[in-house]
Amino acid sequence: NRIAELVLRPVTSLMIRADNVAIVSPFHTLDHALLVLTNSGYSAIPVLDRASVVQGTIHTNLIMNAVAGLNGYEMDSLHDQTVESVMSREVPRIHSGESMLKAVELMINQPFLCVEDDAGKFVGLLTRKAVLGTLYRGFRE
Amino acid sequence: NRIAELVLRPVTSLMIRADNVAIVSPFHTLDHALLVLTNSGYSAIPVLDRASVVQGTIHTNLIMNAVAGLNGYEMDSLHDQTVESVMSREVPRIHSGESMLKAVELMINQPFLCVEDDAGKFVGLLTRKAVLGTLYRGFRE
Ligand SMILES: Nc1ncnc2c1ncn2[C@@H]1O[C@@H]2COP(=O)(O)O[C@H]3[C@@H](O)[C@H](n4cnc5c(N)ncnc54)O[C@@H]3COP(=O)(O)O[C@H]2[C@H]1O
Ligand SMILES: Nc1ncnc2c1ncn2[C@@H]1O[C@@H]2COP(=O)(O)O[C@H]3[C@@H](O)[C@H](n4cnc5c(N)ncnc54)O[C@@H]3COP(=O)(O)O[C@H]2[C@H]1O
């Protein structure tokens, strides 16, 4: 019932707000995206267009696979390729009105979820860390 | 009570057994480690010594940071560096006798835990996916 209360909480109360989320644009080059990923330390981040709509996700592994050649990694080609050409277009998303229970279900297979408002605009990131922390606090009580 | 039952389950019942876990040795070169990571698609994996004791974890980002130079990424140097020289020595671990509740607490900050027996030997990997899947099934009942 403490647990029931928790799983009914809205995802907006636990998400990282959009301005604290590392992102890239579909038109950025892969060398820029790789820099953002390695500097932030994140393995994957959302790709947002100018209208703040999530168009995909970019992962360090996707970039490395894009430059792996027969003679090693062609790092110079990173500057000639865009995020859009290698990003995963499967967006892990959840509506801002949804509850934690829905988030737990979706996060079995997704390390993060892009929270979107009614207009489909990106408003924040919900992470497994936030969800597990909330569940753990519930169990402790 | 369904939940209580779940959180008291032993971690061994939910872990991926050792022979199904991608790993590298501390003496492998970074180009081998990068290949294992990009081929498996995992962002981080355990580093095991010959005695099957976990010595650290290796992440794609750690490798990329190790070759980032003023003139771009020096991919040739990957062959001259070992996993041991860049791995994180902070091992996310849990004893095989522990329960899910302990695992949930540790996984707030760790995407996976190395399950170890009494001799400190690696026996399996517990993932956030396994834990969230179990919790979700508990909530549904
Ligand atoms: N700088 C840091 N400080 C402290 N702990 C760190 C950290 N970077 C990573 N971690 C830990 O490692 C987990 C996996 O990070 P990863 O980057 O693979 O996977 C992350 C990343 O892909 C994404 N993410 C998290 N925060 C983000 C942010 N502010 N901006 C963009 N993406 C983010 O969500 C995934 C899940 O994040 P979650 O927090 O559940 O889980 C994180 C967190 O527990
Ligand atoms: N080949 C694949 N097929 C289906 N889904 C995939 C996948 N690769 C990754 N995922 C999904 O992405 C999540 C994060 O993967 P990541 O490689 O960053 O982070 C992984 C990785 O660092 C490690 N890991 C998982 N399975 C492993 C294995 N068999 N061997 C070595 N490390 C493993 O544990 C972390 C958490 O794994 P978890 O399953 O909770 O969470 C995984 C899973 O939900």
mmCIF file of C-alpha atoms and ligand atoms in Angstrom:
data_model
loop_
_atom_site.group_PDB
_atom_site.id
_atom_site.type_symbol
_atom_site.label_atom_id
_atom_site.label_comp_id
_atom_site.label_asym_id
_atom_site.label_seq_id
_atom_site.Cartn_x
_atom_site.Cartn_y
_atom_site.Cartn_z
ATOM 1 C CA ASN A 1 0.000 0.000 0.000
ATOM 2 C CA ARG A 2 3.134 1.992 0.474
ATOM 3 C CA ILE A 3 4.141 0.093 -2.677
ATOM 4 C CA ALA A 4 0.726 0.681 -4.282
ATOM 5 C CA GLU A 5 1.106 4.399 -3.546
ATOM 6 C CA LEU A 6 4.538 4.390 -5.153
ATOM 7 C CA VAL A 7 3.617 2.575 -8.317
ATOM 8 C CA LEU A 8 0.783 5.039 -8.890
ATOM 9 C CA ARG A 9 3.111 8.059 -8.770
ATOM 10 C CA PRO A 10 3.293 10.065 -12.012
ATOM 11 C CA VAL A 11 6.535 9.676 -13.971
ATOM 12 C CA THR A 12 7.052 13.449 -13.986
ATOM 13 C CA SER A 13 7.798 13.391 -10.250
ATOM 14 C CA LEU A 14 10.836 11.144 -10.837
ATOM 15 C CA MET A 15 12.222 12.234 -14.186
ATOM 16 C CA ILE A 16 15.368 14.252 -14.908
ATOM 17 C CA ARG A 17 14.134 17.541 -16.412
ATOM 18 C CA ALA A 18 14.917 18.105 -20.099
ATOM 19 C CA ASP A 19 17.549 20.807 -19.541
ATOM 20 C CA ASN A 20 19.628 18.359 -17.457
ATOM 21 C CA VAL A 21 19.565 15.672 -20.140
ATOM 22 C CA ALA A 22 22.524 15.253 -22.530
ATOM 23 C CA ILE A 23 21.235 15.116 -26.115
ATOM 24 C CA VAL A 24 22.328 15.590 -29.732
ATOM 25 C CA SER A 25 20.531 16.632 -32.906
ATOM 26 C CA PRO A 26 19.988 14.357 -35.948
ATOM 27 C CA PHE A 27 22.184 16.717 -38.007
ATOM 28 C CA HIS A 28 25.190 16.685 -35.713
ATOM 29 C CA THR A 29 28.232 14.831 -37.031
ATOM 30 C CA LEU A 30 29.278 11.526 -35.441
ATOM 31 C CA ASP A 31 32.500 13.043 -34.095
ATOM 32 C CA HIS A 32 30.451 15.597 -32.158
ATOM 33 C CA ALA A 33 28.119 12.855 -30.888
ATOM 34 C CA LEU A 34 31.060 10.656 -29.825
ATOM 35 C CA LEU A 35 32.542 13.589 -27.905
ATOM 36 C CA VAL A 36 29.253 14.249 -26.095
ATOM 37 C CA LEU A 37 28.972 10.565 -25.169
ATOM 38 C CA THR A 38 32.574 10.083 -23.994
ATOM 39 C CA ASN A 39 32.624 13.391 -22.082
ATOM 40 C CA SER A 40 29.285 12.794 -20.356
ATOM 41 C CA GLY A 41 30.168 9.156 -19.697
ATOM 42 C CA TYR A 42 26.738 7.996 -20.861
ATOM 43 C CA SER A 43 26.517 4.980 -23.193
ATOM 44 C CA ALA A 44 23.369 6.253 -24.954
ATOM 45 C CA ILE A 45 21.394 9.520 -25.152
ATOM 46 C CA PRO A 46 18.279 10.817 -26.929
ATOM 47 C CA VAL A 47 18.367 12.524 -30.342
ATOM 48 C CA LEU A 48 16.125 15.602 -30.428
ATOM 49 C CA ASP A 49 15.057 17.658 -33.443
ATOM 50 C CA ARG A 50 14.522 21.449 -33.387
ATOM 51 C CA ALA A 51 10.928 21.004 -32.294
ATOM 52 C CA SER A 52 12.101 19.058 -29.193
ATOM 53 C CA VAL A 53 10.654 15.838 -30.542
ATOM 54 C CA VAL A 54 12.720 12.694 -29.920
ATOM 55 C CA GLN A 55 13.715 11.161 -33.262
ATOM 56 C CA GLY A 56 15.925 8.358 -31.972
ATOM 57 C CA THR A 57 18.742 7.374 -29.626
ATOM 58 C CA ILE A 58 22.485 7.300 -30.255
ATOM 59 C CA HIS A 59 24.871 4.817 -28.619
ATOM 60 C CA THR A 60 28.652 4.721 -28.541
ATOM 61 C CA ASN A 61 28.505 1.166 -29.939
ATOM 62 C CA LEU A 62 26.426 2.298 -32.941
ATOM 63 C CA ILE A 63 29.090 4.895 -33.762
ATOM 64 C CA MET A 64 31.991 2.420 -33.377
ATOM 65 C CA ASN A 65 30.217 -0.098 -35.607
ATOM 66 C CA ALA A 66 29.721 2.641 -38.224
ATOM 67 C CA VAL A 67 33.491 3.245 -38.484
ATOM 68 C CA ALA A 68 34.755 -0.328 -38.113
ATOM 69 C CA GLY A 69 36.495 -1.182 -41.383
ATOM 70 C CA LEU A 70 38.649 -4.024 -42.704
ATOM 71 C CA ASN A 71 41.782 -2.077 -41.765
ATOM 72 C CA GLY A 72 40.714 -0.887 -38.348
ATOM 73 C CA TYR A 73 38.526 1.992 -37.264
ATOM 74 C CA GLU A 74 38.215 4.856 -39.782
ATOM 75 C CA MET A 75 37.880 7.681 -37.250
ATOM 76 C CA ASP A 76 38.283 10.421 -39.912
ATOM 77 C CA SER A 77 34.992 9.358 -41.452
ATOM 78 C CA LEU A 78 33.201 10.370 -38.221
ATOM 79 C CA HIS A 79 33.206 13.948 -39.444
ATOM 80 C CA ASP A 80 31.419 12.964 -42.669
ATOM 81 C CA GLN A 81 28.522 11.061 -41.129
ATOM 82 C CA THR A 82 25.479 12.358 -39.276
ATOM 83 C CA VAL A 83 23.751 11.080 -36.158
ATOM 84 C CA GLU A 84 20.635 10.563 -38.262
ATOM 85 C CA SER A 85 22.401 8.010 -40.477
ATOM 86 C CA VAL A 86 23.254 5.611 -37.620
ATOM 87 C CA MET A 87 20.853 6.360 -34.739
ATOM 88 C CA SER A 88 18.351 3.802 -33.571
ATOM 89 C CA ARG A 89 14.907 5.032 -34.563
ATOM 90 C CA GLU A 90 13.171 2.922 -31.910
ATOM 91 C CA VAL A 91 12.415 5.543 -29.254
ATOM 92 C CA PRO A 92 11.871 4.317 -25.672
ATOM 93 C CA ARG A 93 9.024 6.677 -24.716
ATOM 94 C CA ILE A 94 6.326 7.214 -22.118
ATOM 95 C CA HIS A 95 3.586 9.830 -21.825
ATOM 96 C CA SER A 96 3.964 12.295 -18.920
ATOM 97 C CA GLY A 97 0.575 11.261 -17.563
ATOM 98 C CA GLU A 98 1.610 7.637 -17.041
ATOM 99 C CA SER A 99 2.389 6.095 -13.671
ATOM 100 C CA MET A 100 5.436 4.318 -12.294
ATOM 101 C CA LEU A 101 3.848 0.885 -12.863
ATOM 102 C CA LYS A 102 3.827 1.455 -16.628
ATOM 103 C CA ALA A 103 7.394 2.743 -16.375
ATOM 104 C CA VAL A 104 8.561 -0.381 -14.517
ATOM 105 C CA GLU A 105 7.096 -2.563 -17.261
ATOM 106 C CA LEU A 106 8.784 -0.591 -20.058
ATOM 107 C CA MET A 107 12.092 -0.418 -18.221
ATOM 108 C CA ILE A 108 12.504 -4.173 -18.104
ATOM 109 C CA ASN A 109 13.951 -3.743 -21.601
ATOM 110 C CA GLN A 110 14.962 -0.053 -21.624
ATOM 111 C CA PRO A 111 17.558 1.664 -19.398
ATOM 112 C CA PHE A 112 15.743 5.006 -19.844
ATOM 113 C CA LEU A 113 12.449 6.402 -21.134
ATOM 114 C CA CYS A 114 11.856 9.717 -22.920
ATOM 115 C CA VAL A 115 8.929 11.428 -21.165
ATOM 116 C CA GLU A 116 6.682 13.319 -23.597
ATOM 117 C CA ASP A 117 3.814 15.764 -23.157
ATOM 118 C CA ASP A 118 0.501 15.758 -25.083
ATOM 119 C CA ALA A 119 2.156 17.492 -28.023
ATOM 120 C CA GLY A 120 4.835 14.766 -28.223
ATOM 121 C CA LYS A 121 7.464 17.224 -26.953
ATOM 122 C CA PHE A 122 10.354 15.890 -24.818
ATOM 123 C CA VAL A 123 10.000 17.021 -21.197
ATOM 124 C CA GLY A 124 12.408 14.740 -19.300
ATOM 125 C CA LEU A 125 14.234 11.425 -18.903
ATOM 126 C CA LEU A 126 13.121 8.651 -16.592
ATOM 127 C CA THR A 127 15.976 6.309 -15.614
ATOM 128 C CA ARG A 128 16.155 2.824 -14.105
ATOM 129 C CA LYS A 129 18.144 4.422 -11.259
ATOM 130 C CA ALA A 130 15.228 6.703 -10.340
ATOM 131 C CA VAL A 131 12.723 3.848 -10.505
ATOM 132 C CA LEU A 132 14.847 1.374 -8.513
ATOM 133 C CA GLY A 133 15.585 4.021 -5.882
ATOM 134 C CA THR A 134 11.871 4.687 -5.433
ATOM 135 C CA LEU A 135 11.005 0.981 -5.254
ATOM 136 C CA TYR A 136 13.756 0.313 -2.737
ATOM 137 C CA ARG A 137 12.579 3.133 -0.453
ATOM 138 C CA GLY A 138 9.095 1.612 -0.630
ATOM 139 C CA PHE A 139 10.352 -1.817 0.425
ATOM 140 C CA ARG A 140 12.285 -0.374 3.339
ATOM 141 C CA GLU A 141 9.127 1.125 4.846
ATOM 142 C CA ASN B 1 3.621 -10.806 0.653
ATOM 143 C CA ARG B 2 3.910 -11.764 -2.956
ATOM 144 C CA ILE B 3 6.377 -8.876 -2.992
ATOM 145 C CA ALA B 4 7.936 -9.989 0.302
ATOM 146 C CA GLU B 5 8.363 -13.474 -1.172
ATOM 147 C CA LEU B 6 10.056 -11.990 -4.223
ATOM 148 C CA VAL B 7 12.479 -9.750 -2.416
ATOM 149 C CA LEU B 8 13.635 -12.681 -0.319
ATOM 150 C CA ARG B 9 14.529 -14.789 -3.369
ATOM 151 C CA PRO B 10 18.229 -15.680 -3.669
ATOM 152 C CA VAL B 11 20.140 -13.816 -6.365
ATOM 153 C CA THR B 12 21.331 -17.109 -7.886
ATOM 154 C CA SER B 13 17.777 -17.849 -9.076
ATOM 155 C CA LEU B 14 17.824 -14.735 -11.281
ATOM 156 C CA MET B 15 21.412 -14.379 -12.467
ATOM 157 C CA ILE B 16 22.856 -15.091 -15.913
ATOM 158 C CA ARG B 17 25.217 -18.049 -15.407
ATOM 159 C CA ALA B 18 28.943 -17.343 -15.821
ATOM 160 C CA ASP B 19 29.356 -19.165 -19.143
ATOM 161 C CA ASN B 20 26.741 -16.881 -20.725
ATOM 162 C CA VAL B 21 28.482 -13.706 -19.585
ATOM 163 C CA ALA B 22 30.772 -11.780 -21.965
ATOM 164 C CA ILE B 23 34.085 -11.055 -20.226
ATOM 165 C CA VAL B 24 37.728 -10.183 -20.897
ATOM 166 C CA SER B 25 40.980 -10.800 -19.033
ATOM 167 C CA PRO B 26 43.153 -8.051 -17.502
ATOM 168 C CA PHE B 27 45.940 -8.986 -19.951
ATOM 169 C CA HIS B 28 43.885 -8.683 -23.113
ATOM 170 C CA THR B 29 44.733 -5.715 -25.325
ATOM 171 C CA LEU B 30 42.288 -2.823 -25.632
ATOM 172 C CA ASP B 31 41.603 -3.594 -29.304
ATOM 173 C CA HIS B 32 40.439 -7.088 -28.305
ATOM 174 C CA ALA B 33 38.288 -5.630 -25.512
ATOM 175 C CA LEU B 34 36.764 -3.030 -27.869
ATOM 176 C CA LEU B 35 35.894 -5.791 -30.337
ATOM 177 C CA VAL B 36 34.206 -7.871 -27.630
ATOM 178 C CA LEU B 37 32.200 -4.838 -26.476
ATOM 179 C CA THR B 38 31.104 -3.643 -29.929
ATOM 180 C CA ASN B 39 30.278 -7.167 -31.140
ATOM 181 C CA SER B 40 28.293 -8.104 -28.027
ATOM 182 C CA GLY B 41 26.637 -4.686 -27.985
ATOM 183 C CA TYR B 42 27.214 -4.328 -24.240
ATOM 184 C CA SER B 43 28.507 -1.019 -22.888
ATOM 185 C CA ALA B 44 30.415 -2.645 -19.997
ATOM 186 C CA ILE B 45 31.479 -6.160 -18.972
ATOM 187 C CA PRO B 46 33.414 -7.804 -16.124
ATOM 188 C CA VAL B 47 37.184 -8.395 -16.211
ATOM 189 C CA LEU B 48 38.083 -11.851 -14.890
ATOM 190 C CA ASP B 49 41.535 -13.221 -14.021
ATOM 191 C CA ARG B 50 42.593 -16.841 -14.552
ATOM 192 C CA ALA B 51 41.234 -17.821 -11.146
ATOM 193 C CA SER B 52 37.753 -16.562 -12.169
ATOM 194 C CA VAL B 53 37.984 -13.676 -9.719
ATOM 195 C CA VAL B 54 36.547 -10.359 -10.920
ATOM 196 C CA GLN B 55 39.330 -7.735 -11.006
ATOM 197 C CA GLY B 56 37.363 -4.857 -12.524
ATOM 198 C CA THR B 57 34.962 -3.771 -15.257
ATOM 199 C CA ILE B 58 35.727 -2.413 -18.722
ATOM 200 C CA HIS B 59 33.542 0.123 -20.541
ATOM 201 C CA THR B 60 33.612 1.333 -24.133
ATOM 202 C CA ASN B 61 33.881 4.910 -22.830
ATOM 203 C CA LEU B 62 36.980 4.076 -20.756
ATOM 204 C CA ILE B 63 38.674 2.723 -23.887
ATOM 205 C CA MET B 64 37.704 5.746 -26.029
ATOM 206 C CA ASN B 65 38.981 8.127 -23.348
ATOM 207 C CA ALA B 66 42.266 6.185 -23.269
ATOM 208 C CA VAL B 67 42.887 6.836 -26.984
ATOM 209 C CA ALA B 68 41.516 10.377 -27.262
ATOM 210 C CA GLY B 69 44.471 12.579 -28.252
ATOM 211 C CA LEU B 70 44.969 16.180 -29.352
ATOM 212 C CA ASN B 71 44.821 15.089 -32.988
ATOM 213 C CA GLY B 72 41.876 12.746 -32.749
ATOM 214 C CA TYR B 73 41.597 9.148 -31.603
ATOM 215 C CA GLU B 74 44.833 7.137 -31.748
ATOM 216 C CA MET B 75 43.266 3.763 -32.544
ATOM 217 C CA ASP B 76 46.645 2.111 -33.302
ATOM 218 C CA SER B 77 47.625 2.506 -29.667
ATOM 219 C CA LEU B 78 44.782 0.156 -28.678
ATOM 220 C CA HIS B 79 47.019 -2.769 -29.495
ATOM 221 C CA ASP B 80 49.697 -1.521 -27.079
ATOM 222 C CA GLN B 81 47.519 -1.064 -24.013
ATOM 223 C CA THR B 82 46.009 -3.668 -21.712
ATOM 224 C CA VAL B 83 42.563 -3.865 -20.142
ATOM 225 C CA GLU B 84 44.248 -3.749 -16.757
ATOM 226 C CA SER B 85 45.653 -0.292 -17.441
ATOM 227 C CA VAL B 86 42.271 1.368 -17.998
ATOM 228 C CA MET B 87 39.647 -0.804 -16.308
ATOM 229 C CA SER B 88 37.640 0.453 -13.378
ATOM 230 C CA ARG B 89 38.788 -1.428 -10.288
ATOM 231 C CA GLU B 90 35.534 -0.751 -8.426
ATOM 232 C CA VAL B 91 33.747 -4.080 -8.774
ATOM 233 C CA PRO B 92 29.949 -4.119 -8.413
ATOM 234 C CA ARG B 93 29.603 -7.381 -6.472
ATOM 235 C CA ILE B 94 27.163 -9.393 -4.403
ATOM 236 C CA HIS B 95 27.524 -12.692 -2.550
ATOM 237 C CA SER B 96 25.535 -15.623 -3.972
ATOM 238 C CA GLY B 97 23.753 -16.072 -0.633
ATOM 239 C CA GLU B 98 22.210 -12.592 -0.695
ATOM 240 C CA SER B 99 18.581 -11.867 -1.487
ATOM 241 C CA MET B 100 16.884 -9.698 -4.091
ATOM 242 C CA LEU B 101 16.321 -6.891 -1.555
ATOM 243 C CA LYS B 102 20.070 -6.395 -1.183
ATOM 244 C CA ALA B 103 20.389 -6.565 -4.972
ATOM 245 C CA VAL B 104 17.740 -3.863 -5.482
ATOM 246 C CA GLU B 105 19.627 -1.564 -3.124
ATOM 247 C CA LEU B 106 22.970 -2.098 -4.887
ATOM 248 C CA MET B 107 21.445 -1.771 -8.336
ATOM 249 C CA ILE B 108 20.234 1.761 -7.718
ATOM 250 C CA ASN B 109 23.756 2.767 -8.753
ATOM 251 C CA GLN B 110 24.933 -0.296 -10.717
ATOM 252 C CA PRO B 111 23.459 -1.705 -13.949
ATOM 253 C CA PHE B 112 24.794 -5.182 -13.074
ATOM 254 C CA LEU B 113 26.277 -7.082 -10.142
ATOM 255 C CA CYS B 114 28.946 -9.810 -10.238
ATOM 256 C CA VAL B 115 27.647 -12.724 -8.167
ATOM 257 C CA GLU B 116 30.417 -14.457 -6.210
ATOM 258 C CA ASP B 117 30.585 -17.681 -4.200
ATOM 259 C CA ASP B 118 32.258 -18.129 -0.780
ATOM 260 C CA ALA B 119 35.648 -18.429 -2.434
ATOM 261 C CA GLY B 120 35.157 -15.088 -4.214
ATOM 262 C CA LYS B 121 34.828 -16.865 -7.543
ATOM 263 C CA PHE B 122 32.535 -15.369 -10.240
ATOM 264 C CA VAL B 123 29.419 -17.507 -10.701
ATOM 265 C CA GLY B 124 27.042 -15.228 -12.614
ATOM 266 C CA LEU B 125 25.758 -11.763 -13.522
ATOM 267 C CA LEU B 126 22.673 -10.171 -12.012
ATOM 268 C CA THR B 127 21.167 -7.439 -14.226
ATOM 269 C CA ARG B 128 18.691 -4.608 -13.648
ATOM 270 C CA LYS B 129 16.559 -6.244 -16.367
ATOM 271 C CA ALA B 130 16.220 -9.467 -14.328
ATOM 272 C CA VAL B 131 15.407 -7.565 -11.141
ATOM 273 C CA LEU B 132 12.871 -5.208 -12.759
ATOM 274 C CA GLY B 133 11.192 -8.126 -14.542
ATOM 275 C CA THR B 134 10.785 -9.974 -11.253
ATOM 276 C CA LEU B 135 9.456 -6.897 -9.435
ATOM 277 C CA TYR B 136 6.994 -6.144 -12.213
ATOM 278 C CA ARG B 137 5.596 -9.693 -12.174
ATOM 279 C CA GLY B 138 5.138 -9.298 -8.413
ATOM 280 C CA PHE B 139 3.176 -6.069 -8.829
ATOM 281 C CA ARG B 140 0.922 -7.618 -11.439
ATOM 282 C CA GLU B 141 -0.244 -10.342 -9.058
HETATM 283 N N1 LIG C 1 27.880 10.421 -14.549
HETATM 284 C C1 LIG C 1 27.350 9.419 -13.773
HETATM 285 N N2 LIG C 1 27.237 9.579 -12.438
HETATM 286 C C2 LIG C 1 26.700 8.593 -11.661
HETATM 287 N N3 LIG C 1 26.263 7.397 -12.130
HETATM 288 C C3 LIG C 1 26.355 7.204 -13.462
HETATM 289 C C4 LIG C 1 26.903 8.188 -14.346
HETATM 290 N N4 LIG C 1 26.859 7.700 -15.602
HETATM 291 C C5 LIG C 1 26.313 6.465 -15.493
HETATM 292 N N5 LIG C 1 26.007 6.149 -14.208
HETATM 293 C C6 LIG C 1 25.433 4.894 -13.707
HETATM 294 O O1 LIG C 1 25.556 3.912 -14.730
HETATM 295 C C7 LIG C 1 24.237 3.556 -15.211
HETATM 296 C C8 LIG C 1 24.252 3.263 -16.680
HETATM 297 O O2 LIG C 1 24.625 4.415 -17.391
HETATM 298 P P1 LIG C 1 24.457 4.435 -18.992
HETATM 299 O O3 LIG C 1 25.148 5.651 -19.487
HETATM 300 O O4 LIG C 1 24.896 3.121 -19.551
HETATM 301 O O5 LIG C 1 22.899 4.527 -19.233
HETATM 302 C C9 LIG C 1 22.189 5.727 -18.910
HETATM 303 C C10 LIG C 1 22.173 6.738 -20.064
HETATM 304 O O6 LIG C 1 22.050 6.048 -21.296
HETATM 305 C C11 LIG C 1 20.865 7.479 -19.801
HETATM 306 N N6 LIG C 1 21.052 8.702 -19.003
HETATM 307 C C12 LIG C 1 21.066 8.790 -17.648
HETATM 308 N N7 LIG C 1 21.175 10.085 -17.258
HETATM 309 C C13 LIG C 1 21.227 10.823 -18.394
HETATM 310 C C14 LIG C 1 21.344 12.236 -18.668
HETATM 311 N N8 LIG C 1 21.422 13.146 -17.687
HETATM 312 N N9 LIG C 1 21.376 12.630 -19.959
HETATM 313 C C15 LIG C 1 21.291 11.722 -20.961
HETATM 314 N N10 LIG C 1 21.168 10.390 -20.787
HETATM 315 C C16 LIG C 1 21.148 9.940 -19.511
HETATM 316 O O7 LIG C 1 20.032 6.602 -19.050
HETATM 317 C C17 LIG C 1 20.728 5.361 -18.790
HETATM 318 C C18 LIG C 1 20.373 4.812 -17.434
HETATM 319 O O8 LIG C 1 20.824 5.699 -16.423
HETATM 320 P P2 LIG C 1 20.815 5.255 -14.912
HETATM 321 O O9 LIG C 1 21.026 6.486 -14.090
HETATM 322 O O10 LIG C 1 19.604 4.420 -14.649
HETATM 323 O O11 LIG C 1 22.040 4.270 -14.749
HETATM 324 C C19 LIG C 1 23.357 4.729 -14.821
HETATM 325 C C20 LIG C 1 23.930 5.115 -13.448
HETATM 326 O O12 LIG C 1 23.493 4.205 -12.444
HETATM 327 N N1 LIG C 2 21.964 -7.942 -26.807
HETATM 328 C C1 LIG C 2 20.917 -7.385 -26.135
HETATM 329 N N2 LIG C 2 19.678 -7.938 -26.252
HETATM 330 C C2 LIG C 2 18.606 -7.401 -25.588
HETATM 331 N N3 LIG C 2 18.704 -6.313 -24.772
HETATM 332 C C3 LIG C 2 19.896 -5.735 -24.630
HETATM 333 C C4 LIG C 2 21.063 -6.235 -25.294
HETATM 334 N N4 LIG C 2 22.108 -5.454 -24.961
HETATM 335 C C5 LIG C 2 21.614 -4.532 -24.125
HETATM 336 N N5 LIG C 2 20.281 -4.675 -23.918
HETATM 337 C C6 LIG C 2 19.398 -3.841 -23.107
HETATM 338 O O1 LIG C 2 20.093 -2.622 -22.825
HETATM 339 C C7 LIG C 2 20.363 -2.551 -21.398
HETATM 340 C C8 LIG C 2 21.668 -1.876 -21.131
HETATM 341 O O2 LIG C 2 22.715 -2.629 -21.706
HETATM 342 P P1 LIG C 2 24.242 -2.275 -21.345
HETATM 343 O O3 LIG C 2 25.107 -3.036 -22.271
HETATM 344 O O4 LIG C 2 24.409 -0.771 -21.333
HETATM 345 O O5 LIG C 2 24.428 -2.763 -19.828
HETATM 346 C C9 LIG C 2 24.450 -4.148 -19.538
HETATM 347 C C10 LIG C 2 25.846 -4.774 -19.627
HETATM 348 O O6 LIG C 2 26.809 -3.841 -19.175
HETATM 349 C C11 LIG C 2 25.756 -5.911 -18.627
HETATM 350 N N6 LIG C 2 25.372 -7.198 -19.240
HETATM 351 C C12 LIG C 2 24.101 -7.651 -19.464
HETATM 352 N N7 LIG C 2 24.135 -8.894 -19.975
HETATM 353 C C13 LIG C 2 25.435 -9.247 -20.070
HETATM 354 C C14 LIG C 2 26.136 -10.422 -20.539
HETATM 355 N N8 LIG C 2 25.477 -11.521 -20.995
HETATM 356 N N9 LIG C 2 27.473 -10.423 -20.505
HETATM 357 C C15 LIG C 2 28.146 -9.354 -20.040
HETATM 358 N N10 LIG C 2 27.572 -8.219 -19.588
HETATM 359 C C16 LIG C 2 26.226 -8.162 -19.614
HETATM 360 O O7 LIG C 2 24.731 -5.563 -17.696
HETATM 361 C C17 LIG C 2 24.142 -4.291 -18.058
HETATM 362 C C18 LIG C 2 22.668 -4.263 -17.762
HETATM 363 O O8 LIG C 2 22.004 -5.202 -18.565
HETATM 364 P P2 LIG C 2 20.431 -5.228 -18.639
HETATM 365 O O9 LIG C 2 20.023 -6.513 -19.287
HETATM 366 O O10 LIG C 2 19.868 -4.899 -17.286
HETATM 367 O O11 LIG C 2 20.037 -3.982 -19.560
HETATM 368 C C19 LIG C 2 20.307 -4.006 -20.928
HETATM 369 C C20 LIG C 2 19.154 -4.547 -21.770
HETATM 370 O O12 LIG C 2 17.902 -4.120 -21.248
#
